[in-house]
Amino acid sequence: ADAEVVGYGAAISACQQAQEWQRSLDVVSDMARHAVAPNVVTYNAAMSAAGKGGQWQVALGVLWSMWQQDVAPDVISYCAALNACDKGRQWQ
């Protein structure tokens, strides 16, 4: 299962680099369909992809999903969420 998570994580990172934030979320959804639990790294990559795409609401939704799935956010998670809000100019 760890190798599967790494593979999915690589796919999400590739989506992030290609600025395809929607596809990064599709990969996370695909993980659930195949009973592969996303970890903090895969969630962080999806959040970063959304943030780079200017989708601050989506990035915060990913952070919320982490909490719902009992995946503890780390410093990178919160930085990704803050960066997404900064890019979307959402500081309220």
Short mmCIF file of C-alpha atoms in Angstrom, two decimals:
data_model
loop_
_atom_site.label_atom_id
_atom_site.label_comp_id
_atom_site.label_asym_id
_atom_site.label_seq_id
_atom_site.Cartn_x
_atom_site.Cartn_y
_atom_site.Cartn_z
CA ALA A 1 0.00 0.00 0.00
CA ASP A 2 2.89 2.37 0.71
CA ALA A 3 4.17 1.96 -2.85
CA GLU A 4 0.68 2.79 -4.15
CA VAL A 5 0.56 5.95 -2.03
CA VAL A 6 3.97 6.99 -3.37
CA GLY A 7 2.79 6.39 -6.93
CA TYR A 8 -0.34 8.44 -6.41
CA GLY A 9 1.73 11.14 -4.71
CA ALA A 10 4.01 11.31 -7.73
CA ALA A 11 0.97 11.68 -9.99
CA ILE A 12 -0.41 14.49 -7.84
CA SER A 13 2.98 16.25 -7.86
CA ALA A 14 3.10 15.93 -11.66
CA CYS A 15 -0.34 17.54 -11.86
CA GLN A 16 0.87 20.33 -9.59
CA GLN A 17 3.93 20.96 -11.79
CA ALA A 18 1.71 20.99 -14.90
CA GLN A 19 -0.67 23.43 -13.18
CA GLU A 20 -3.53 20.93 -13.47
CA TRP A 21 -5.09 21.36 -10.04
CA GLN A 22 -8.35 19.69 -11.09
CA ARG A 23 -6.52 16.53 -12.08
CA SER A 24 -4.67 16.46 -8.77
CA LEU A 25 -8.05 16.27 -7.02
CA ASP A 26 -9.15 13.56 -9.44
CA VAL A 27 -6.11 11.53 -8.38
CA VAL A 28 -7.03 11.94 -4.69
CA SER A 29 -10.58 10.79 -5.50
CA ASP A 30 -9.18 7.86 -7.45
CA MET A 31 -7.21 6.84 -4.37
CA ALA A 32 -10.44 6.55 -2.38
CA ARG A 33 -12.08 4.50 -5.13
CA HIS A 34 -9.17 2.05 -4.96
CA ALA A 35 -9.12 1.92 -1.14
CA VAL A 36 -5.76 3.69 -0.93
CA ALA A 37 -5.72 6.19 1.91
CA PRO A 38 -4.12 9.54 1.09
CA ASN A 39 -1.42 10.62 3.51
CA VAL A 40 -0.19 14.04 4.55
CA VAL A 41 2.19 14.22 1.58
CA THR A 42 -0.50 13.49 -1.01
CA TYR A 43 -2.93 15.93 0.60
CA ASN A 44 -0.22 18.61 0.75
CA ALA A 45 0.57 18.15 -2.93
CA ALA A 46 -3.12 18.46 -3.85
CA MET A 47 -3.45 21.56 -1.67
CA SER A 48 -0.40 23.12 -3.28
CA ALA A 49 -1.74 22.36 -6.74
CA ALA A 50 -5.04 24.03 -5.90
CA GLY A 51 -3.24 27.02 -4.42
CA LYS A 52 -1.03 27.43 -7.47
CA GLY A 53 -4.18 27.34 -9.57
CA GLY A 54 -5.63 30.22 -7.55
CA GLN A 55 -8.23 27.94 -5.97
CA TRP A 56 -8.01 28.93 -2.32
CA GLN A 57 -11.46 27.49 -1.51
CA VAL A 58 -10.42 24.14 -2.94
CA ALA A 59 -7.16 24.19 -0.97
CA LEU A 60 -9.07 24.83 2.26
CA GLY A 61 -11.45 22.04 1.31
CA VAL A 62 -8.49 19.68 1.04
CA LEU A 63 -7.32 20.80 4.49
CA TRP A 64 -10.82 20.10 5.82
CA SER A 65 -10.73 16.65 4.20
CA MET A 66 -7.50 15.92 6.03
CA TRP A 67 -9.19 16.61 9.35
CA GLN A 68 -12.21 14.51 8.38
CA GLN A 69 -9.96 11.58 7.44
CA ASP A 70 -7.90 11.88 10.65
CA VAL A 71 -4.76 12.80 8.72
CA ALA A 72 -2.84 15.26 10.88
CA PRO A 73 -1.82 18.37 8.95
CA ASP A 74 1.81 19.42 9.30
CA VAL A 75 3.62 22.72 8.86
CA ILE A 76 3.65 22.20 5.08
CA SER A 77 -0.12 21.70 5.12
CA TYR A 78 -0.76 24.99 6.87
CA CYS A 79 1.77 26.80 4.66
CA ALA A 80 0.06 25.44 1.55
CA ALA A 81 -3.32 26.62 2.85
CA LEU A 82 -1.94 30.07 3.74
CA ASN A 83 -0.19 30.37 0.38
CA ALA A 84 -3.44 29.52 -1.39
CA CYS A 85 -5.28 32.18 0.58
CA ASP A 86 -2.50 34.67 -0.14
CA LYS A 87 -2.66 33.95 -3.86
CA GLY A 88 -6.44 34.37 -3.73
CA ARG A 89 -6.05 37.46 -1.55
CA GLN A 90 -8.31 35.93 1.10
CA TRP A 91 -7.09 37.16 4.47
CA GLN A 92 -10.37 37.78 6.26
#
